[in-house]
XYZ file of C-alpha atoms in Angstrom:
654
model
C 77.896 127.883 99.774
C 77.003 131.202 101.314
C 76.499 134.139 98.966
C 79.163 136.275 100.621
C 82.735 135.260 101.373
C 85.216 136.544 103.955
C 86.827 139.712 102.656
C 90.422 139.143 103.804
C 92.797 136.440 102.549
C 96.528 135.972 102.164
C 96.335 134.328 98.741
C 93.582 134.330 96.117
C 93.991 131.708 93.375
C 91.875 131.844 90.211
C 91.668 128.547 88.314
C 91.857 124.947 89.551
C 94.329 123.458 87.064
C 97.237 121.337 88.271
C 99.807 124.105 88.957
C 97.213 126.300 90.690
C 95.995 123.357 92.791
C 99.549 122.450 93.839
C 100.134 126.088 94.797
C 96.877 126.204 96.739
C 97.897 123.107 98.704
C 101.397 124.481 99.368
C 100.093 127.881 100.513
C 97.412 126.395 102.738
C 99.890 123.900 104.213
C 102.220 126.779 105.143
C 99.456 128.483 107.119
C 98.230 131.008 104.543
C 94.542 131.882 104.234
C 93.661 130.645 100.741
C 90.617 131.391 98.595
C 90.523 129.148 95.513
C 88.034 130.171 92.805
C 86.994 128.807 89.434
C 84.379 130.199 87.069
C 83.731 126.693 85.755
C 81.383 124.160 87.320
C 84.111 121.533 87.743
C 87.608 121.175 89.116
C 90.710 121.024 86.921
C 90.122 123.502 84.093
C 91.814 122.031 81.020
C 93.255 119.268 83.248
C 89.768 117.920 84.029
C 88.195 114.532 83.344
C 84.563 113.988 82.360
C 82.050 111.204 82.085
C 80.773 110.723 78.532
C 77.624 112.786 79.122
C 79.733 115.283 81.069
C 82.020 115.674 78.068
C 79.012 116.369 75.852
C 77.887 118.990 78.380
C 81.354 120.532 78.213
C 81.090 120.715 74.420
C 77.678 122.325 74.744
C 79.034 124.896 77.195
C 81.710 125.911 74.695
C 79.091 126.361 72.004
C 76.956 128.481 74.333
C 80.065 130.390 75.362
C 80.513 131.686 71.838
C 76.847 132.130 70.931
C 75.270 133.585 74.054
C 76.035 136.914 75.656
C 77.458 136.902 79.155
C 74.997 136.743 82.002
C 74.359 139.941 83.850
C 76.785 140.591 86.683
C 76.866 143.109 89.464
C 78.463 146.429 88.546
C 81.992 146.826 89.848
C 82.903 150.339 88.654
C 81.545 151.954 91.805
C 83.835 149.836 93.991
C 87.011 151.285 92.449
C 88.442 154.250 94.375
C 90.093 157.294 92.803
C 93.560 156.026 93.741
C 92.885 152.657 92.122
C 92.474 151.196 88.675
C 90.973 147.944 87.437
C 92.402 145.196 85.263
C 89.444 143.343 83.785
C 89.611 139.593 83.300
C 88.430 137.589 80.321
C 84.700 136.870 80.301
C 84.826 133.575 78.408
C 87.329 130.774 77.958
C 88.945 130.737 74.515
C 91.571 128.028 75.041
C 89.708 125.340 73.051
C 89.195 125.620 69.284
C 88.199 123.571 66.234
C 86.043 121.067 68.089
C 84.793 118.261 65.844
C 82.750 115.255 66.973
C 82.079 112.095 64.951
C 79.934 109.121 65.911
C 80.631 105.899 63.999
C 78.876 103.400 66.282
C 75.497 102.170 65.088
C 72.372 103.337 66.866
C 70.170 100.438 67.946
C 66.763 102.026 68.245
C 65.375 98.943 69.987
C 67.626 99.382 73.015
C 65.799 100.316 76.169
C 67.561 103.514 77.129
C 64.885 105.252 79.117
C 66.593 104.449 82.428
C 69.292 107.074 82.021
C 67.187 109.618 80.134
C 70.317 110.075 78.091
C 69.176 109.693 74.500
C 66.187 110.810 72.474
C 65.009 108.097 70.101
C 63.922 110.463 67.348
C 66.841 112.238 65.709
C 66.136 115.879 65.088
C 66.061 117.195 61.563
C 68.504 120.053 61.425
C 70.317 121.996 58.793
C 73.936 123.060 58.980
C 74.095 126.524 60.436
C 75.293 129.244 58.119
C 77.869 131.804 59.091
C 79.452 134.854 57.575
C 82.912 133.650 58.598
C 84.869 131.557 56.081
C 84.973 127.913 57.090
C 88.258 126.359 58.127
C 89.473 123.492 56.008
C 88.725 121.193 58.930
C 85.061 122.140 58.757
C 84.562 120.716 55.275
C 83.326 117.369 56.498
C 81.363 116.672 53.330
C 84.623 115.784 51.606
C 84.720 112.489 53.487
C 81.598 110.351 53.414
C 82.493 108.413 56.548
C 82.986 111.462 58.754
C 79.377 112.327 59.472
C 78.153 112.650 63.000
C 74.721 111.198 63.605
C 72.168 113.630 64.920
C 70.909 111.870 68.034
C 70.144 114.237 70.866
C 71.844 113.941 74.218
C 70.901 115.765 77.384
C 73.630 116.567 79.844
C 71.818 115.325 82.919
C 73.931 113.116 85.119
C 72.610 109.759 86.247
C 73.001 108.730 89.886
C 76.550 107.685 90.625
C 76.933 103.984 91.336
C 79.040 102.697 94.221
C 82.756 102.880 93.625
C 82.531 105.366 90.791
C 84.113 108.776 90.894
C 83.507 111.645 88.505
C 83.564 115.401 88.321
C 80.606 117.639 88.895
C 79.074 118.842 85.654
C 76.410 121.501 85.514
C 73.007 120.148 84.561
C 71.893 121.498 81.218
C 68.167 121.386 80.685
C 68.134 121.408 76.941
C 69.373 118.438 74.962
C 72.571 118.246 72.972
C 72.416 117.131 69.392
C 75.399 115.182 68.167
C 77.242 118.047 66.604
C 80.405 118.799 64.843
C 81.911 122.011 66.212
C 84.193 124.027 63.974
C 85.723 126.809 66.032
C 82.949 129.335 66.555
C 80.670 127.556 64.086
C 78.475 124.514 64.473
C 77.923 122.048 61.645
C 75.259 119.469 62.483
C 74.833 116.405 60.312
C 72.049 113.894 60.676
C 71.486 110.510 59.109
C 67.969 109.651 58.021
C 66.327 106.468 59.296
C 66.649 104.869 55.877
C 70.340 105.670 55.657
C 70.908 104.299 59.104
C 69.259 101.009 58.169
C 71.483 100.739 55.105
C 74.702 101.527 56.915
C 73.956 99.556 60.045
C 76.271 96.540 60.231
C 74.344 93.245 60.187
C 76.098 90.692 62.315
C 74.493 87.730 60.514
C 76.189 88.692 57.251
C 79.619 89.161 58.806
C 80.390 85.509 59.387
C 83.966 85.851 58.139
C 84.792 88.677 60.531
C 86.505 88.068 63.866
C 83.888 87.744 66.576
C 83.571 91.030 68.457
C 81.119 92.395 70.930
C 78.851 94.859 69.194
C 78.987 98.232 70.944
C 76.222 100.651 70.013
C 75.986 104.336 70.701
C 73.093 103.677 73.059
C 75.310 101.451 75.183
C 77.987 104.139 75.393
C 75.406 106.644 76.588
C 73.945 104.148 79.062
C 77.392 103.488 80.514
C 78.339 107.175 80.489
C 79.455 107.047 84.114
C 81.980 104.329 83.294
C 83.951 106.838 81.243
C 86.409 109.340 82.682
C 87.740 111.209 79.673
C 90.768 113.454 80.151
C 91.051 116.758 78.302
C 94.839 116.449 78.488
C 96.643 113.129 78.090
C 99.600 112.630 80.420
C 101.388 109.895 82.362
C 103.411 110.031 85.560
C 107.100 109.111 85.441
C 107.730 106.785 88.382
C 110.800 108.837 89.353
C 109.291 112.145 88.248
C 108.686 115.338 90.165
C 104.946 114.757 90.536
C 105.319 111.274 92.056
C 107.950 112.601 94.456
C 105.655 115.478 95.450
C 102.645 113.182 95.901
C 104.663 110.930 98.216
C 106.382 113.728 100.129
C 103.164 115.638 100.829
C 101.161 112.444 101.443
C 98.665 113.570 98.814
C 99.144 110.148 97.200
C 96.717 108.692 99.767
C 93.877 110.433 97.920
C 94.489 108.604 94.625
C 95.219 105.170 93.167
C 97.462 104.321 90.254
C 98.084 101.550 87.747
C 101.231 100.680 85.845
C 101.417 101.306 82.135
C 101.924 97.738 80.960
C 103.360 98.169 77.445
C 105.547 100.455 75.395
C 104.693 100.059 71.722
C 106.328 101.072 68.456
C 104.810 101.733 65.033
C 107.173 100.610 62.296
C 106.575 99.657 58.665
C 102.832 99.897 59.162
C 102.764 97.493 62.118
C 102.398 97.938 65.868
C 104.862 95.929 67.959
C 105.923 95.822 71.588
C 109.199 97.429 72.640
C 111.445 95.552 75.101
C 112.170 97.754 78.116
C 113.821 95.727 80.848
C 116.828 93.429 80.480
C 114.500 90.431 80.600
C 112.269 91.934 77.906
C 115.252 92.567 75.663
C 116.531 89.004 75.840
C 113.035 87.494 75.539
C 112.169 89.607 72.507
C 111.534 87.739 69.267
C 111.728 90.951 67.259
C 115.487 91.399 67.830
C 118.404 89.253 66.745
C 120.977 88.173 69.314
C 123.459 90.719 67.950
C 120.852 93.500 68.219
C 120.089 92.515 71.821
C 123.749 92.854 72.805
C 124.170 96.172 70.974
C 121.008 97.569 72.573
C 121.981 96.489 76.111
C 125.451 98.005 75.685
C 123.993 101.320 74.501
C 121.356 101.506 77.252
C 123.991 100.740 79.889
C 126.047 103.642 78.547
C 123.006 105.998 78.654
C 122.467 105.335 82.370
C 125.721 107.119 83.219
C 126.556 108.926 80.006
C 127.851 111.957 81.957
C 130.799 109.835 83.094
C 131.838 109.215 79.483
C 131.912 112.629 77.771
C 134.394 111.368 75.204
C 131.623 109.251 73.652
C 129.265 112.131 72.861
C 131.094 115.486 73.077
C 131.937 115.423 69.387
C 128.235 115.095 68.553
C 126.811 117.824 70.788
C 125.880 119.922 67.749
C 124.267 116.956 65.989
C 120.718 115.682 66.296
C 120.066 112.621 68.457
C 119.007 110.721 65.344
C 122.395 111.386 63.717
C 124.194 110.400 66.908
C 122.378 107.060 67.060
C 123.601 106.243 63.561
C 127.200 106.515 64.780
C 126.637 103.983 67.599
C 126.310 100.972 65.282
C 122.619 100.655 66.087
C 120.554 98.986 63.381
C 117.624 100.960 61.899
C 115.303 98.798 64.000
C 117.126 99.721 67.228
C 117.408 103.391 66.244
C 113.639 103.489 65.824
C 113.041 101.867 69.220
C 115.425 104.190 71.055
C 114.316 107.388 69.350
C 110.532 106.977 69.360
C 109.767 104.474 72.136
C 112.451 104.992 74.794
C 113.646 108.596 74.475
C 110.248 109.531 72.954
C 111.742 112.610 71.335
C 111.595 114.209 67.931
C 114.255 113.217 65.388
C 115.564 116.773 65.423
C 116.234 116.963 69.170
C 119.835 117.481 70.254
C 122.143 114.662 71.303
C 122.258 115.875 74.908
C 118.452 116.114 75.153
C 118.105 112.652 73.658
C 120.585 111.145 76.120
C 118.826 112.884 79.026
C 115.456 111.547 77.916
C 116.822 108.033 77.511
C 118.435 108.133 80.959
C 115.213 109.445 82.513
C 113.269 106.574 80.934
C 115.757 103.965 82.150
C 116.051 105.243 85.720
C 112.256 105.133 86.079
C 112.138 101.440 85.162
C 111.499 99.007 87.967
C 110.351 101.390 90.689
C 106.695 100.401 90.415
C 106.693 97.991 87.468
C 108.288 96.975 84.177
C 107.631 100.341 82.508
C 108.535 103.854 83.714
C 104.962 105.131 83.802
C 101.949 105.231 86.114
C 98.388 106.261 85.308
C 95.907 107.525 87.947
C 92.680 105.555 88.225
C 89.669 107.587 87.084
C 91.869 109.804 84.937
C 94.370 112.638 85.065
C 91.662 114.953 86.396
C 91.979 113.253 89.792
C 95.417 114.772 90.442
C 94.392 118.469 90.688
C 91.497 117.401 92.926
C 93.905 115.573 95.240
C 95.859 118.780 95.850
C 92.609 120.748 96.216
C 91.615 118.319 98.909
C 94.890 118.868 100.739
C 94.308 122.628 100.570
C 90.792 122.144 101.937
C 92.068 119.972 104.790
C 94.311 122.836 105.923
C 91.588 125.470 105.730
C 91.384 126.583 102.098
C 88.007 127.831 100.881
C 86.678 126.644 97.512
C 84.086 128.238 95.227
C 83.195 126.832 91.818
C 80.981 128.740 89.356
C 82.416 131.907 90.892
C 83.560 134.462 88.325
C 86.030 137.265 88.965
C 85.334 140.484 87.086
C 88.531 142.412 87.707
C 91.715 142.904 89.690
C 91.937 146.116 91.733
C 95.369 147.773 91.497
C 96.728 150.605 93.622
C 98.003 153.313 91.251
C 100.800 154.500 93.543
C 102.400 151.172 94.457
C 101.395 149.242 91.339
C 100.363 146.284 93.480
C 97.084 144.424 93.281
C 94.940 144.954 96.379
C 91.749 143.020 95.734
C 89.441 141.254 93.322
C 85.786 141.993 92.593
C 83.643 138.926 91.920
C 80.474 138.539 89.856
C 78.369 139.272 92.939
C 80.006 142.677 93.305
C 81.912 141.677 96.434
C 85.390 143.091 96.964
C 87.879 140.554 98.411
C 91.291 141.733 99.585
C 94.495 139.681 99.549
C 98.275 140.020 99.579
C 99.034 137.759 96.614
C 97.066 136.718 93.535
C 97.656 133.697 91.315
C 95.771 133.622 88.004
C 95.580 130.913 85.363
C 96.548 132.259 81.943
C 93.118 131.698 80.331
C 91.511 134.239 82.709
C 93.727 137.130 81.545
C 92.175 139.584 79.114
C 93.099 140.035 75.463
C 94.651 143.389 76.330
C 96.929 141.824 78.946
C 97.914 139.018 76.534
C 98.164 141.095 73.349
C 101.918 140.440 72.994
C 101.779 136.743 73.915
C 102.434 134.189 71.176
C 100.677 130.948 72.103
C 101.382 127.475 70.812
C 98.609 124.947 70.277
C 98.153 121.266 71.120
C 96.226 118.949 68.796
C 94.112 116.417 70.687
C 91.907 113.502 69.732
C 89.836 111.272 72.002
C 88.637 107.966 70.561
C 86.447 105.137 71.802
C 87.348 101.814 70.151
C 86.244 98.191 70.487
C 89.620 96.460 70.870
C 93.307 97.110 71.502
C 95.717 98.280 68.830
C 97.880 95.247 69.687
C 96.169 92.089 70.837
C 97.615 90.264 73.839
C 96.697 87.421 76.167
C 95.132 89.931 78.550
C 92.684 92.551 77.341
C 93.566 94.812 80.302
C 96.575 96.565 78.808
C 97.613 100.191 79.250
C 99.808 101.139 76.319
C 101.749 104.090 75.021
C 102.805 104.407 71.395
C 104.651 107.136 69.511
C 103.863 107.243 65.783
C 106.808 108.901 64.000
C 106.060 111.750 61.609
C 105.572 110.687 57.975
C 107.841 113.467 56.760
C 110.408 115.819 58.202
C 109.085 119.056 59.621
C 105.985 117.465 61.135
C 105.557 116.222 64.696
C 105.328 112.705 66.046
C 101.946 111.714 67.484
C 101.733 110.251 70.982
C 99.027 107.617 71.451
C 97.881 106.440 74.886
C 95.452 103.520 75.029
C 93.530 102.895 78.271
C 91.577 99.759 79.184
C 88.495 99.478 81.363
C 90.488 98.574 84.509
C 91.747 102.184 84.601
C 88.143 103.231 85.336
C 88.164 105.474 82.271
C 85.936 103.466 79.896
C 83.226 100.802 79.870
C 83.898 97.102 79.552
C 84.795 95.824 76.063
C 85.957 99.268 74.933
C 89.219 101.199 74.970
C 89.780 104.912 75.425
C 92.503 106.237 73.144
C 94.163 109.655 73.441
C 96.216 111.206 70.620
C 98.414 114.256 71.217
C 100.885 116.300 69.191
C 102.028 119.877 68.756
C 99.694 121.664 66.371
C 100.638 122.669 62.888
C 97.037 122.784 61.612
C 93.688 121.913 63.146
C 93.560 118.840 65.354
C 91.723 116.764 62.782
C 94.180 117.650 60.041
C 97.126 116.818 62.316
C 95.787 113.543 63.697
C 93.329 112.012 61.251
C 96.031 110.281 59.187
C 97.283 108.465 62.300
C 93.729 107.506 63.258
C 93.243 105.944 59.821
C 96.492 103.983 60.126
C 95.506 102.439 63.439
C 91.689 102.164 63.318
C 88.779 101.386 61.021
C 85.582 103.467 61.256
C 82.723 101.285 62.444
C 80.430 102.454 59.616
C 82.615 101.001 56.891
C 80.985 97.634 56.160
C 82.932 96.636 53.062
C 86.395 96.065 54.431
C 89.158 93.798 53.228
C 90.580 91.137 55.539
C 93.631 93.226 56.400
C 91.422 96.032 57.656
C 89.547 93.605 59.917
C 92.627 93.247 62.093
C 92.357 96.896 63.104
C 90.226 98.045 66.036
C 86.922 99.598 65.040
C 86.435 103.263 65.803
C 83.142 103.932 67.597
C 83.343 107.633 68.475
C 85.874 110.421 67.966
C 86.471 113.950 69.224
C 89.093 116.345 67.840
C 90.024 119.709 69.326
C 92.905 122.163 69.639
C 93.987 123.293 73.105
C 96.078 126.356 73.893
C 99.600 125.645 75.179
C 100.566 128.582 77.391
C 103.697 126.958 78.837
C 106.984 128.712 78.260
C 105.434 132.205 78.301
C 107.675 134.638 80.164
C 106.181 137.055 82.678
C 107.451 140.017 80.661
C 105.167 139.035 77.767
C 102.077 140.101 79.724
C 101.100 143.780 79.668
C 100.674 145.738 82.912
C 100.880 142.804 85.295
C 101.130 143.960 88.952
C 104.173 142.706 90.845
C 102.131 140.546 93.243
C 100.070 138.862 90.507
C 101.507 135.556 89.295
C 100.453 133.599 86.208
C 100.127 129.820 85.916
C 100.070 128.185 82.497
C 97.677 125.563 81.213
C 98.718 122.053 80.150
C 101.811 121.661 77.988
C 102.352 119.100 75.232
C 104.837 116.967 77.191
C 104.110 113.437 78.350
C 104.870 114.081 82.021
C 103.784 116.729 84.512
C 107.248 118.130 85.215
C 106.497 121.618 83.895
C 103.456 122.088 86.135
C 105.303 120.957 89.269
C 108.375 123.093 88.512
C 106.202 126.129 87.847
C 104.254 125.685 91.074
C 107.398 125.261 93.160
C 109.143 128.215 91.499
C 106.189 130.553 92.096
C 105.785 129.373 95.692
C 109.464 130.015 96.486
C 109.187 133.433 94.851
C 106.172 134.353 97.002
C 107.266 132.648 100.241
C 111.051 132.183 100.041
C 111.421 131.128 103.691
C 108.698 128.440 103.605
C 109.123 124.770 102.720
C 107.258 123.655 99.617
C 104.548 121.101 100.485
C 106.168 119.548 103.573
C 104.864 116.234 104.930
C 101.630 116.640 106.908
C 101.827 116.536 110.685
C 101.030 113.409 112.634
C 97.439 113.827 113.866
C 98.584 112.896 117.361
C 100.962 115.869 117.402
C 98.302 118.495 116.643
C 97.565 120.888 119.511
C 93.944 122.029 119.561
C 93.194 125.623 120.457
C 92.019 125.870 124.057
C 92.554 122.176 124.643
C 95.858 120.860 125.989
C 94.841 117.230 126.016
C 95.036 114.914 123.031
C 91.760 114.199 121.198
C 90.243 110.835 121.962
C 90.088 109.694 118.356
C 92.623 111.605 116.276
C 92.100 111.500 112.514
C 91.809 113.568 109.396
C 88.522 115.085 110.538
C 90.328 116.475 113.576
C 92.973 117.985 111.336
C 90.300 119.841 109.426
C 88.670 121.159 112.572
C 92.004 122.226 114.018
C 92.968 124.242 110.973
C 89.673 125.897 110.061
C 89.279 129.301 111.645
C 85.506 129.095 112.018
C 82.435 127.140 111.091
C 81.792 129.783 108.450
C 84.928 128.628 106.689
C 83.632 125.102 106.450
C 80.344 126.360 105.015
C 82.211 128.227 102.327
C 84.345 125.225 101.491
C 83.127 123.277 98.521
C 85.357 120.297 99.246
C 86.566 118.257 96.304
C 87.105 115.323 98.621
C 83.753 113.828 97.710
C 85.090 113.188 94.210
C 88.081 111.207 95.419
C 88.526 107.733 96.703
C 90.260 107.464 100.066
């Protein structure tokens, strides 16, 4: 990319999360000159996906973010005129907190791992760093003997990408990354001595009574780093949802591939069981009696057109959905299925919201498979890149690792006129779209943020065994007590291109009440057994073994009104980060709402033109071989634009 950019644009977008990427595609498609910037080294922001080594690099970047002063940037004060004022942007990302990493998989020191240069054989001897700040309760890892992270060092260098694999760019980090446990701004590093490792290392010869499983070591995970695509935010696509409709309408769907979620699971009385979704599933279920099957089918049929029968629910509008279900003669078993596995709502949600959620689930059945959900191959992080690619096709310019120092505001009109980047270049535009995490503390001083608790696990088998080991499952674990939130569990198999063979990638999500580990660890213990625990009773052997775990809290900036931000110019628009919901409806609605507000007379992401219908400037005849490359050349203003375009298309499979 050239050092200097064009100085005039119609729209400048800061951040490459899903709503910003959809907006970039919509603006570029409508003929606007779009500059799309991100200070990070990868696309997606908090919507991104990483390889395993890339995720470790991301963790390292957050640690450096809090420990190291900002790099020197060009001075911008001299570029502000007397009639202007500056609104500075945040210098570091503070949306992720309470990061904790635990490695349970054994380290086989005899493995030949020199090929990837991804692991140092000699663990470093380190001491937990001291800090003047009081430790959070989640940082007190010494309370639990099994929650120690081994201190093997990992560099962030990426290995060459094999054919057919897709992953995000991650900045190379020269120094190595010790397996660390991050506690907010603090780092607690725990190492296991060689003697301890030999004692704790499971010996397969002695485990003759255990079910035969493939032994997965930490070295193997590092070796197969490129096989992992780990999402920062765990979401699925409703087959009749807004995002699927937008992908199809705009033809962005051609840039991605999807798989059906194969199972809906329920956690009841300490057991995981499959929930019947379709009519055939209901009547083939061995978990339900014949009477329960008829009652369930009658209730689900009612939910499909509940608006036509107001007499059946109007009296319960003020009640919770859980209380309403009790009045419908549903057994406790059926109430559990409907509430936690079909509606997937909290017990306290209203009757109307519960009926809406149930109807939405049912109407999505059968469009692409037996469940309502789709999952994008290579992870959720592919979706923002798909829209970035559409923007690039229609002439948008992309710059990663490009920081913006401030917004330039005209004092008289109160409108933003330009941005000043880290190179000291002033770039003018008519409209500015900024992701919430870039706004300064002063701008956000009155904003009350929610938090999302997240866990990412690597396990050695599925939480519910089936004939096929290639299952994509979603499970909602109900809260153990009232006042706490249910935990959503998504389990991905290797055919989703998100994990290596013989492993599963498990995502846990809930609204935060404490730190992520405090919110989610109890559910992890119910469903999984840490690999390091060698003395386990036979009941515990039925659980999948936990090989590696990451906990962190992510800011939820959805639902923040514009009026909550201080001194925001009228032509500056804010996009939120990921919300806690299962689908992507909020991001799509927000993008469409902001686009219609900025360009009320333009259609939002219309279908792309037929290549044969494109008229080339200065050429009345049709091109000999029309195609997508011709579209790009027709829409780019100059060759300079293509030089400045850091196309995300190379990360996507056509």
